[in-house]
Amino acid sequence: DDSSSDTAIAAGQYHSCAILDNGSVKCWGYNNNGQLGIDNTTNMGDNSGEMAVLPVVNLGTGRTATAISLHANQSCALLDNASVKCWGSNQHGRLGLGNKNSIGDQSGEMAALTGIDLGTGRTATAIAAGGNHTCALLDNASVKCWGRNNVGQLGIGNDELMGNTSNEMGDDLPSIDLGTGRTATAIAAGYFHSCALLDNASVKCWGWNEYGRLGIDNATTMGDNSSE
């Protein structure tokens, strides 16, 4: 669209999204789980003329996006009111909706999509979508993650899924213990691990440590047992 220019771009495993200069979002690529957010499962961008008619993602009445993050088959956006919405595959509860229902693949689902419950009075300043989990940096500089947790990628001292059933989000979802007095300034999520940049300019990572991806000079997985 010649009338818009990209202000943010994110690439997932099989799809891409852009935030345009008016704060709207458009996504293209593979759409098997509704990760394009267009209320169907039609792939976009692989046939002539599709990009010219690419629909805008419905983020809610009056809502625009300030940041976006993608991974395998899900998309997440930080909105102008500091809320977070995620759509696409909800396997393992990665969308943080308290269920496992995919969103964005059926008519009307995006219009009805609610913001993620991050806890009483809490909003987000950054969002990171991982392979099967999602993390948010909150307004109080704490970090919460939800979704698959088989190797401790949620950083909550166990390997229990969070966000796939009711009463697992909001105040029931624990913040990650980043160390005494430590807070986060940035976050990133990989396929099976997560990392945070801390307020003292140090970095901590947790989750699966195959190949030493956590950077701790060993291959020990961290975050799936208490006190780790």
Short mmCIF file of N, CA and C in Angstrom, two decimals, residues 30-194:
data_model
loop_
_atom_site.label_atom_id
_atom_site.label_comp_id
_atom_site.label_asym_id
_atom_site.label_seq_id
_atom_site.Cartn_x
_atom_site.Cartn_y
_atom_site.Cartn_z
N TYR A 30 2.00 -18.17 5.87
CA TYR A 30 1.25 -19.36 6.23
C TYR A 30 0.21 -19.02 7.30
N ASN A 31 -0.99 -19.60 7.18
CA ASN A 31 -2.09 -19.19 8.05
C ASN A 31 -2.90 -20.38 8.55
N ASN A 32 -2.24 -21.50 8.78
CA ASN A 32 -2.96 -22.72 9.15
C ASN A 32 -3.70 -22.63 10.47
N ASN A 33 -3.22 -21.80 11.40
CA ASN A 33 -3.86 -21.66 12.71
C ASN A 33 -4.43 -20.27 12.95
N GLY A 34 -4.58 -19.49 11.89
CA GLY A 34 -5.11 -18.14 12.06
C GLY A 34 -4.09 -17.13 12.51
N GLN A 35 -2.80 -17.45 12.37
CA GLN A 35 -1.76 -16.55 12.85
C GLN A 35 -1.68 -15.23 12.09
N LEU A 36 -2.36 -15.14 10.94
CA LEU A 36 -2.41 -13.87 10.23
C LEU A 36 -3.48 -12.94 10.79
N GLY A 37 -4.35 -13.48 11.64
CA GLY A 37 -5.34 -12.65 12.32
C GLY A 37 -6.42 -12.10 11.42
N ILE A 38 -6.81 -12.87 10.39
CA ILE A 38 -7.80 -12.36 9.43
C ILE A 38 -9.07 -13.21 9.43
N ASP A 39 -9.27 -13.95 10.51
CA ASP A 39 -10.52 -14.71 10.72
C ASP A 39 -10.75 -15.81 9.70
N ASN A 40 -9.66 -16.37 9.16
CA ASN A 40 -9.75 -17.53 8.29
C ASN A 40 -8.39 -18.22 8.27
N THR A 41 -8.25 -19.26 7.46
CA THR A 41 -6.97 -19.97 7.38
C THR A 41 -6.38 -19.88 5.97
N THR A 42 -6.72 -18.81 5.25
CA THR A 42 -6.21 -18.61 3.90
C THR A 42 -4.79 -18.05 3.93
N ASN A 43 -3.87 -18.73 3.29
CA ASN A 43 -2.52 -18.19 3.17
C ASN A 43 -2.56 -16.91 2.34
N MET A 44 -1.68 -15.97 2.66
CA MET A 44 -1.67 -14.69 1.94
C MET A 44 -0.25 -14.35 1.51
N GLY A 45 -0.13 -13.90 0.26
CA GLY A 45 1.16 -13.46 -0.25
C GLY A 45 1.81 -14.43 -1.20
N ASP A 46 1.18 -15.59 -1.42
CA ASP A 46 1.77 -16.60 -2.31
C ASP A 46 1.12 -16.63 -3.69
N ASN A 47 0.15 -15.76 -3.91
CA ASN A 47 -0.50 -15.66 -5.22
C ASN A 47 -0.58 -14.21 -5.65
N SER A 48 -0.61 -13.99 -6.93
CA SER A 48 -0.64 -12.65 -7.49
C SER A 48 -1.82 -11.83 -6.97
N GLY A 49 -1.54 -10.59 -6.57
CA GLY A 49 -2.59 -9.66 -6.15
C GLY A 49 -3.01 -9.76 -4.71
N GLU A 50 -2.54 -10.76 -3.95
CA GLU A 50 -3.00 -10.95 -2.57
C GLU A 50 -2.51 -9.84 -1.64
N MET A 51 -1.30 -9.37 -1.83
CA MET A 51 -0.78 -8.34 -0.93
C MET A 51 -1.54 -7.02 -1.11
N ALA A 52 -2.00 -6.75 -2.31
CA ALA A 52 -2.73 -5.51 -2.55
C ALA A 52 -4.06 -5.47 -1.82
N VAL A 53 -4.62 -6.65 -1.53
CA VAL A 53 -5.92 -6.72 -0.83
C VAL A 53 -5.76 -7.31 0.57
N LEU A 54 -4.55 -7.30 1.11
CA LEU A 54 -4.28 -7.88 2.42
C LEU A 54 -5.06 -7.13 3.50
N PRO A 55 -5.92 -7.83 4.25
CA PRO A 55 -6.73 -7.13 5.26
C PRO A 55 -5.92 -6.74 6.49
N VAL A 56 -6.39 -5.72 7.18
CA VAL A 56 -5.82 -5.28 8.44
C VAL A 56 -6.30 -6.20 9.56
N VAL A 57 -5.42 -6.51 10.51
CA VAL A 57 -5.78 -7.31 11.67
C VAL A 57 -6.71 -6.49 12.58
N ASN A 58 -7.81 -7.09 13.02
CA ASN A 58 -8.74 -6.41 13.92
C ASN A 58 -8.20 -6.50 15.35
N LEU A 59 -7.64 -5.41 15.85
CA LEU A 59 -7.06 -5.37 17.20
C LEU A 59 -8.06 -4.92 18.24
N GLY A 60 -9.28 -4.59 17.82
CA GLY A 60 -10.29 -4.08 18.73
C GLY A 60 -10.63 -2.64 18.38
N THR A 61 -11.79 -2.20 18.74
CA THR A 61 -12.25 -0.85 18.39
C THR A 61 -11.30 0.22 18.91
N GLY A 62 -10.75 1.00 18.00
CA GLY A 62 -9.88 2.11 18.38
C GLY A 62 -8.48 1.73 18.77
N ARG A 63 -8.15 0.45 18.74
CA ARG A 63 -6.84 -0.02 19.20
C ARG A 63 -5.83 -0.03 18.06
N THR A 64 -4.60 0.33 18.40
CA THR A 64 -3.49 0.24 17.48
C THR A 64 -2.35 -0.51 18.16
N ALA A 65 -1.32 -0.84 17.40
CA ALA A 65 -0.19 -1.61 17.95
C ALA A 65 1.05 -0.74 18.06
N THR A 66 1.86 -1.01 19.08
CA THR A 66 3.13 -0.32 19.27
C THR A 66 4.32 -1.26 19.12
N ALA A 67 4.09 -2.57 19.26
CA ALA A 67 5.15 -3.56 19.08
C ALA A 67 4.52 -4.88 18.70
N ILE A 68 5.31 -5.75 18.05
CA ILE A 68 4.77 -7.03 17.61
C ILE A 68 5.86 -8.09 17.69
N SER A 69 5.46 -9.32 18.01
CA SER A 69 6.40 -10.43 18.10
C SER A 69 5.73 -11.69 17.59
N LEU A 70 6.47 -12.50 16.83
CA LEU A 70 5.95 -13.73 16.24
C LEU A 70 6.90 -14.88 16.52
N HIS A 71 6.36 -16.10 16.42
CA HIS A 71 7.25 -17.26 16.40
C HIS A 71 6.62 -18.31 15.50
N ALA A 72 6.40 -19.52 16.00
CA ALA A 72 6.00 -20.63 15.15
C ALA A 72 4.68 -20.37 14.45
N ASN A 73 3.58 -20.47 15.16
CA ASN A 73 2.26 -20.29 14.56
C ASN A 73 1.41 -19.33 15.38
N GLN A 74 2.04 -18.40 16.08
CA GLN A 74 1.29 -17.41 16.84
C GLN A 74 1.87 -16.02 16.63
N SER A 75 1.03 -15.03 16.87
CA SER A 75 1.41 -13.63 16.76
C SER A 75 0.95 -12.91 18.01
N CYS A 76 1.74 -11.97 18.50
CA CYS A 76 1.38 -11.18 19.67
C CYS A 76 1.66 -9.71 19.41
N ALA A 77 0.77 -8.85 19.88
CA ALA A 77 0.96 -7.42 19.71
C ALA A 77 0.80 -6.71 21.04
N LEU A 78 1.68 -5.74 21.28
CA LEU A 78 1.53 -4.80 22.38
C LEU A 78 0.74 -3.63 21.85
N LEU A 79 -0.38 -3.32 22.50
CA LEU A 79 -1.30 -2.31 21.99
C LEU A 79 -1.04 -0.94 22.61
N ASP A 80 -1.69 0.07 22.05
CA ASP A 80 -1.47 1.45 22.48
C ASP A 80 -1.94 1.71 23.89
N ASN A 81 -2.79 0.84 24.44
CA ASN A 81 -3.23 0.99 25.83
C ASN A 81 -2.43 0.10 26.76
N ALA A 82 -1.28 -0.42 26.29
CA ALA A 82 -0.35 -1.24 27.07
C ALA A 82 -0.90 -2.62 27.41
N SER A 83 -1.96 -3.04 26.71
CA SER A 83 -2.45 -4.41 26.84
C SER A 83 -1.77 -5.27 25.79
N VAL A 84 -1.93 -6.59 25.91
CA VAL A 84 -1.33 -7.54 24.97
C VAL A 84 -2.42 -8.44 24.41
N LYS A 85 -2.40 -8.63 23.10
CA LYS A 85 -3.28 -9.60 22.46
C LYS A 85 -2.44 -10.55 21.62
N CYS A 86 -2.78 -11.85 21.70
CA CYS A 86 -2.09 -12.86 20.90
C CYS A 86 -3.13 -13.68 20.13
N TRP A 87 -2.75 -14.15 18.95
CA TRP A 87 -3.67 -14.94 18.12
C TRP A 87 -2.89 -15.98 17.35
N GLY A 88 -3.63 -16.95 16.81
CA GLY A 88 -3.02 -18.07 16.09
C GLY A 88 -3.16 -19.35 16.89
N SER A 89 -2.16 -20.22 16.79
CA SER A 89 -2.19 -21.48 17.52
C SER A 89 -2.14 -21.23 19.02
N ASN A 90 -2.99 -21.92 19.76
CA ASN A 90 -3.02 -21.79 21.22
C ASN A 90 -2.61 -23.09 21.89
N GLN A 91 -1.85 -23.92 21.18
CA GLN A 91 -1.34 -25.14 21.78
C GLN A 91 -0.51 -24.79 23.01
N HIS A 92 -0.71 -25.53 24.09
CA HIS A 92 -0.02 -25.33 25.37
C HIS A 92 -0.40 -24.01 26.04
N GLY A 93 -1.47 -23.35 25.57
CA GLY A 93 -1.90 -22.11 26.20
C GLY A 93 -1.01 -20.92 25.91
N ARG A 94 -0.30 -20.95 24.79
CA ARG A 94 0.68 -19.90 24.50
C ARG A 94 0.05 -18.53 24.26
N LEU A 95 -1.29 -18.50 23.99
CA LEU A 95 -1.96 -17.22 23.79
C LEU A 95 -2.39 -16.56 25.10
N GLY A 96 -2.28 -17.31 26.21
CA GLY A 96 -2.56 -16.75 27.53
C GLY A 96 -4.02 -16.45 27.79
N LEU A 97 -4.90 -17.27 27.21
CA LEU A 97 -6.35 -17.02 27.32
C LEU A 97 -7.05 -17.95 28.29
N GLY A 98 -6.30 -18.83 28.95
CA GLY A 98 -6.92 -19.76 29.88
C GLY A 98 -7.60 -20.92 29.20
N ASN A 99 -7.25 -21.17 27.93
CA ASN A 99 -7.78 -22.32 27.20
C ASN A 99 -6.77 -22.71 26.12
N LYS A 100 -7.16 -23.66 25.26
CA LYS A 100 -6.26 -24.10 24.20
C LYS A 100 -6.87 -23.89 22.81
N ASN A 101 -7.83 -22.96 22.72
CA ASN A 101 -8.52 -22.70 21.46
C ASN A 101 -7.75 -21.73 20.58
N SER A 102 -7.46 -22.14 19.36
CA SER A 102 -6.81 -21.23 18.42
C SER A 102 -7.72 -20.04 18.14
N ILE A 103 -7.11 -18.90 17.86
CA ILE A 103 -7.85 -17.66 17.63
C ILE A 103 -7.40 -17.04 16.31
N GLY A 104 -8.36 -16.57 15.52
CA GLY A 104 -8.05 -15.90 14.28
C GLY A 104 -8.31 -16.73 13.05
N ASP A 105 -8.75 -17.98 13.26
CA ASP A 105 -9.00 -18.87 12.12
C ASP A 105 -10.48 -19.01 11.80
N GLN A 106 -11.35 -18.35 12.58
CA GLN A 106 -12.79 -18.41 12.36
C GLN A 106 -13.37 -17.00 12.35
N SER A 107 -14.44 -16.82 11.61
CA SER A 107 -15.07 -15.51 11.47
C SER A 107 -15.46 -14.91 12.82
N GLY A 108 -15.11 -13.64 13.04
CA GLY A 108 -15.51 -12.90 14.23
C GLY A 108 -14.61 -13.09 15.43
N GLU A 109 -13.62 -13.96 15.35
CA GLU A 109 -12.79 -14.25 16.54
C GLU A 109 -11.88 -13.08 16.92
N MET A 110 -11.34 -12.39 15.95
CA MET A 110 -10.44 -11.28 16.28
C MET A 110 -11.18 -10.13 16.94
N ALA A 111 -12.39 -9.85 16.49
CA ALA A 111 -13.18 -8.76 17.09
C ALA A 111 -13.51 -9.06 18.55
N ALA A 112 -13.63 -10.35 18.88
CA ALA A 112 -14.00 -10.74 20.24
C ALA A 112 -12.78 -11.02 21.13
N LEU A 113 -11.59 -10.94 20.57
CA LEU A 113 -10.38 -11.28 21.32
C LEU A 113 -10.12 -10.26 22.41
N THR A 114 -9.93 -10.75 23.63
CA THR A 114 -9.67 -9.88 24.78
C THR A 114 -8.17 -9.79 25.04
N GLY A 115 -7.78 -8.74 25.75
CA GLY A 115 -6.39 -8.62 26.17
C GLY A 115 -6.04 -9.65 27.22
N ILE A 116 -4.78 -10.01 27.30
CA ILE A 116 -4.31 -11.02 28.26
C ILE A 116 -4.33 -10.45 29.67
N ASP A 117 -4.80 -11.25 30.62
CA ASP A 117 -4.81 -10.86 32.03
C ASP A 117 -3.40 -11.03 32.59
N LEU A 118 -2.72 -9.92 32.83
CA LEU A 118 -1.34 -9.94 33.33
C LEU A 118 -1.26 -9.78 34.84
N GLY A 119 -2.41 -9.59 35.48
CA GLY A 119 -2.44 -9.39 36.93
C GLY A 119 -3.10 -8.07 37.27
N THR A 120 -3.55 -7.93 38.50
CA THR A 120 -4.28 -6.73 38.93
C THR A 120 -3.44 -5.48 38.74
N GLY A 121 -3.94 -4.56 37.92
CA GLY A 121 -3.28 -3.29 37.69
C GLY A 121 -2.05 -3.35 36.80
N ARG A 122 -1.73 -4.51 36.28
CA ARG A 122 -0.50 -4.67 35.50
C ARG A 122 -0.75 -4.46 34.01
N THR A 123 0.20 -3.80 33.36
CA THR A 123 0.22 -3.64 31.92
C THR A 123 1.59 -4.09 31.41
N ALA A 124 1.77 -4.06 30.12
CA ALA A 124 3.02 -4.54 29.52
C ALA A 124 3.78 -3.41 28.84
N THR A 125 5.09 -3.55 28.80
CA THR A 125 5.95 -2.62 28.07
C THR A 125 6.68 -3.30 26.92
N ALA A 126 6.71 -4.64 26.92
CA ALA A 126 7.35 -5.40 25.83
C ALA A 126 6.76 -6.79 25.80
N ILE A 127 6.84 -7.44 24.62
CA ILE A 127 6.28 -8.77 24.44
C ILE A 127 7.27 -9.59 23.62
N ALA A 128 7.38 -10.89 23.94
CA ALA A 128 8.27 -11.79 23.19
C ALA A 128 7.58 -13.13 23.01
N ALA A 129 7.38 -13.54 21.77
CA ALA A 129 6.75 -14.82 21.46
C ALA A 129 7.84 -15.87 21.21
N GLY A 130 7.76 -16.98 21.94
CA GLY A 130 8.69 -18.08 21.76
C GLY A 130 8.05 -19.18 20.94
N GLY A 131 8.74 -20.32 20.86
CA GLY A 131 8.24 -21.41 20.05
C GLY A 131 6.89 -21.91 20.48
N ASN A 132 6.70 -22.14 21.78
CA ASN A 132 5.42 -22.60 22.32
C ASN A 132 5.05 -21.85 23.59
N HIS A 133 5.69 -20.72 23.81
CA HIS A 133 5.42 -19.92 25.01
C HIS A 133 5.57 -18.45 24.67
N THR A 134 5.12 -17.60 25.58
CA THR A 134 5.17 -16.16 25.38
C THR A 134 5.58 -15.50 26.69
N CYS A 135 6.34 -14.43 26.61
CA CYS A 135 6.76 -13.68 27.80
C CYS A 135 6.39 -12.21 27.63
N ALA A 136 6.11 -11.55 28.75
CA ALA A 136 5.82 -10.12 28.74
C ALA A 136 6.66 -9.44 29.80
N LEU A 137 7.22 -8.29 29.44
CA LEU A 137 7.85 -7.40 30.41
C LEU A 137 6.78 -6.43 30.89
N LEU A 138 6.55 -6.41 32.20
CA LEU A 138 5.44 -5.63 32.74
C LEU A 138 5.87 -4.22 33.14
N ASP A 139 4.87 -3.39 33.45
CA ASP A 139 5.13 -1.99 33.76
C ASP A 139 5.91 -1.80 35.04
N ASN A 140 5.94 -2.81 35.91
CA ASN A 140 6.74 -2.75 37.14
C ASN A 140 8.09 -3.41 36.96
N ALA A 141 8.48 -3.68 35.71
CA ALA A 141 9.78 -4.26 35.35
C ALA A 141 9.93 -5.72 35.76
N SER A 142 8.82 -6.37 36.08
CA SER A 142 8.85 -7.82 36.31
C SER A 142 8.57 -8.53 35.00
N VAL A 143 8.77 -9.85 34.97
CA VAL A 143 8.56 -10.65 33.77
C VAL A 143 7.62 -11.80 34.09
N LYS A 144 6.65 -12.03 33.21
CA LYS A 144 5.78 -13.20 33.30
C LYS A 144 5.79 -13.93 31.96
N CYS A 145 5.81 -15.27 32.05
CA CYS A 145 5.78 -16.11 30.85
C CYS A 145 4.68 -17.15 30.99
N TRP A 146 4.12 -17.58 29.86
CA TRP A 146 3.05 -18.58 29.88
C TRP A 146 3.14 -19.45 28.64
N GLY A 147 2.49 -20.62 28.70
CA GLY A 147 2.51 -21.57 27.61
C GLY A 147 3.24 -22.84 27.99
N ARG A 148 3.93 -23.45 27.03
CA ARG A 148 4.64 -24.70 27.29
C ARG A 148 5.79 -24.47 28.25
N ASN A 149 6.04 -25.46 29.11
CA ASN A 149 7.03 -25.30 30.17
C ASN A 149 7.78 -26.60 30.42
N ASN A 150 7.91 -27.42 29.39
CA ASN A 150 8.49 -28.75 29.57
C ASN A 150 9.95 -28.73 29.99
N VAL A 151 10.67 -27.64 29.68
CA VAL A 151 12.08 -27.54 30.05
C VAL A 151 12.35 -26.27 30.85
N GLY A 152 11.33 -25.78 31.55
CA GLY A 152 11.51 -24.63 32.44
C GLY A 152 11.59 -23.30 31.74
N GLN A 153 11.12 -23.21 30.49
CA GLN A 153 11.23 -21.95 29.75
C GLN A 153 10.37 -20.83 30.32
N LEU A 154 9.43 -21.17 31.22
CA LEU A 154 8.63 -20.13 31.87
C LEU A 154 9.32 -19.56 33.10
N GLY A 155 10.37 -20.22 33.57
CA GLY A 155 11.17 -19.69 34.68
C GLY A 155 10.48 -19.64 36.01
N ILE A 156 9.59 -20.61 36.26
CA ILE A 156 8.82 -20.58 37.51
C ILE A 156 9.15 -21.75 38.43
N GLY A 157 10.27 -22.42 38.18
CA GLY A 157 10.73 -23.45 39.09
C GLY A 157 10.01 -24.77 39.00
N ASN A 158 9.31 -25.01 37.87
CA ASN A 158 8.66 -26.30 37.63
C ASN A 158 8.50 -26.48 36.13
N ASP A 159 7.85 -27.58 35.73
CA ASP A 159 7.63 -27.82 34.30
C ASP A 159 6.15 -27.90 33.95
N GLU A 160 5.33 -27.16 34.71
CA GLU A 160 3.88 -27.17 34.50
C GLU A 160 3.47 -26.11 33.47
N LEU A 161 2.57 -26.50 32.55
CA LEU A 161 2.00 -25.55 31.60
C LEU A 161 1.27 -24.44 32.35
N MET A 162 1.30 -23.26 31.80
CA MET A 162 0.55 -22.14 32.37
C MET A 162 -0.18 -21.40 31.26
N GLY A 163 -1.47 -21.14 31.51
CA GLY A 163 -2.26 -20.38 30.55
C GLY A 163 -3.19 -21.21 29.69
N ASN A 164 -3.16 -22.53 29.89
CA ASN A 164 -4.01 -23.40 29.06
C ASN A 164 -5.31 -23.76 29.74
N THR A 165 -5.46 -23.46 31.02
CA THR A 165 -6.72 -23.65 31.73
C THR A 165 -7.03 -22.40 32.55
N SER A 166 -8.26 -22.28 33.00
CA SER A 166 -8.66 -21.11 33.78
C SER A 166 -7.89 -21.03 35.09
N ASN A 167 -7.77 -19.84 35.63
CA ASN A 167 -7.10 -19.59 36.90
C ASN A 167 -5.59 -19.82 36.83
N GLU A 168 -5.01 -19.71 35.64
CA GLU A 168 -3.57 -19.82 35.52
C GLU A 168 -2.91 -18.52 35.07
N MET A 169 -3.71 -17.53 34.69
CA MET A 169 -3.16 -16.25 34.28
C MET A 169 -3.44 -15.20 35.36
N GLY A 170 -3.17 -13.95 35.07
CA GLY A 170 -3.43 -12.88 36.02
C GLY A 170 -2.60 -13.00 37.28
N ASP A 171 -3.23 -12.81 38.42
CA ASP A 171 -2.53 -12.88 39.70
C ASP A 171 -2.08 -14.30 40.03
N ASP A 172 -2.65 -15.30 39.34
CA ASP A 172 -2.26 -16.69 39.58
C ASP A 172 -0.98 -17.07 38.83
N LEU A 173 -0.56 -16.24 37.87
CA LEU A 173 0.67 -16.51 37.13
C LEU A 173 1.83 -15.82 37.84
N PRO A 174 2.80 -16.58 38.33
CA PRO A 174 3.89 -15.96 39.09
C PRO A 174 4.84 -15.17 38.20
N SER A 175 5.41 -14.12 38.77
CA SER A 175 6.49 -13.41 38.12
C SER A 175 7.78 -14.22 38.28
N ILE A 176 8.69 -14.08 37.35
CA ILE A 176 9.95 -14.80 37.40
C ILE A 176 10.87 -14.17 38.44
N ASP A 177 11.51 -15.01 39.23
CA ASP A 177 12.49 -14.55 40.21
C ASP A 177 13.80 -14.27 39.48
N LEU A 178 14.10 -13.00 39.28
CA LEU A 178 15.30 -12.60 38.55
C LEU A 178 16.49 -12.36 39.47
N GLY A 179 16.29 -12.56 40.77
CA GLY A 179 17.34 -12.32 41.76
C GLY A 179 16.96 -11.18 42.68
N THR A 180 17.53 -11.14 43.85
CA THR A 180 17.18 -10.14 44.86
C THR A 180 17.39 -8.72 44.32
N GLY A 181 16.30 -7.96 44.29
CA GLY A 181 16.36 -6.57 43.87
C GLY A 181 16.48 -6.35 42.37
N ARG A 182 16.49 -7.42 41.60
CA ARG A 182 16.70 -7.30 40.16
C ARG A 182 15.38 -7.17 39.41
N THR A 183 15.38 -6.34 38.38
CA THR A 183 14.25 -6.18 37.48
C THR A 183 14.77 -6.30 36.04
N ALA A 184 13.86 -6.29 35.09
CA ALA A 184 14.23 -6.48 33.69
C ALA A 184 13.99 -5.21 32.88
N THR A 185 14.80 -5.03 31.84
CA THR A 185 14.62 -3.90 30.93
C THR A 185 14.31 -4.36 29.51
N ALA A 186 14.55 -5.64 29.21
CA ALA A 186 14.23 -6.19 27.89
C ALA A 186 14.13 -7.70 28.00
N ILE A 187 13.39 -8.33 27.07
CA ILE A 187 13.20 -9.77 27.08
C ILE A 187 13.30 -10.33 25.67
N ALA A 188 13.61 -11.62 25.59
CA ALA A 188 13.63 -12.34 24.32
C ALA A 188 13.22 -13.78 24.58
N ALA A 189 12.57 -14.41 23.61
CA ALA A 189 12.12 -15.79 23.76
C ALA A 189 12.56 -16.60 22.55
N GLY A 190 13.19 -17.75 22.80
CA GLY A 190 13.55 -18.68 21.74
C GLY A 190 12.54 -19.81 21.68
N TYR A 191 12.93 -20.90 21.03
CA TYR A 191 11.98 -22.00 20.90
C TYR A 191 11.72 -22.69 22.24
N PHE A 192 12.78 -22.93 23.01
CA PHE A 192 12.63 -23.61 24.30
C PHE A 192 13.34 -22.88 25.42
N HIS A 193 13.67 -21.60 25.25
CA HIS A 193 14.32 -20.86 26.32
C HIS A 193 13.94 -19.39 26.25
N SER A 194 14.25 -18.68 27.32
CA SER A 194 13.92 -17.26 27.43
C SER A 194 15.11 -16.52 28.05
#
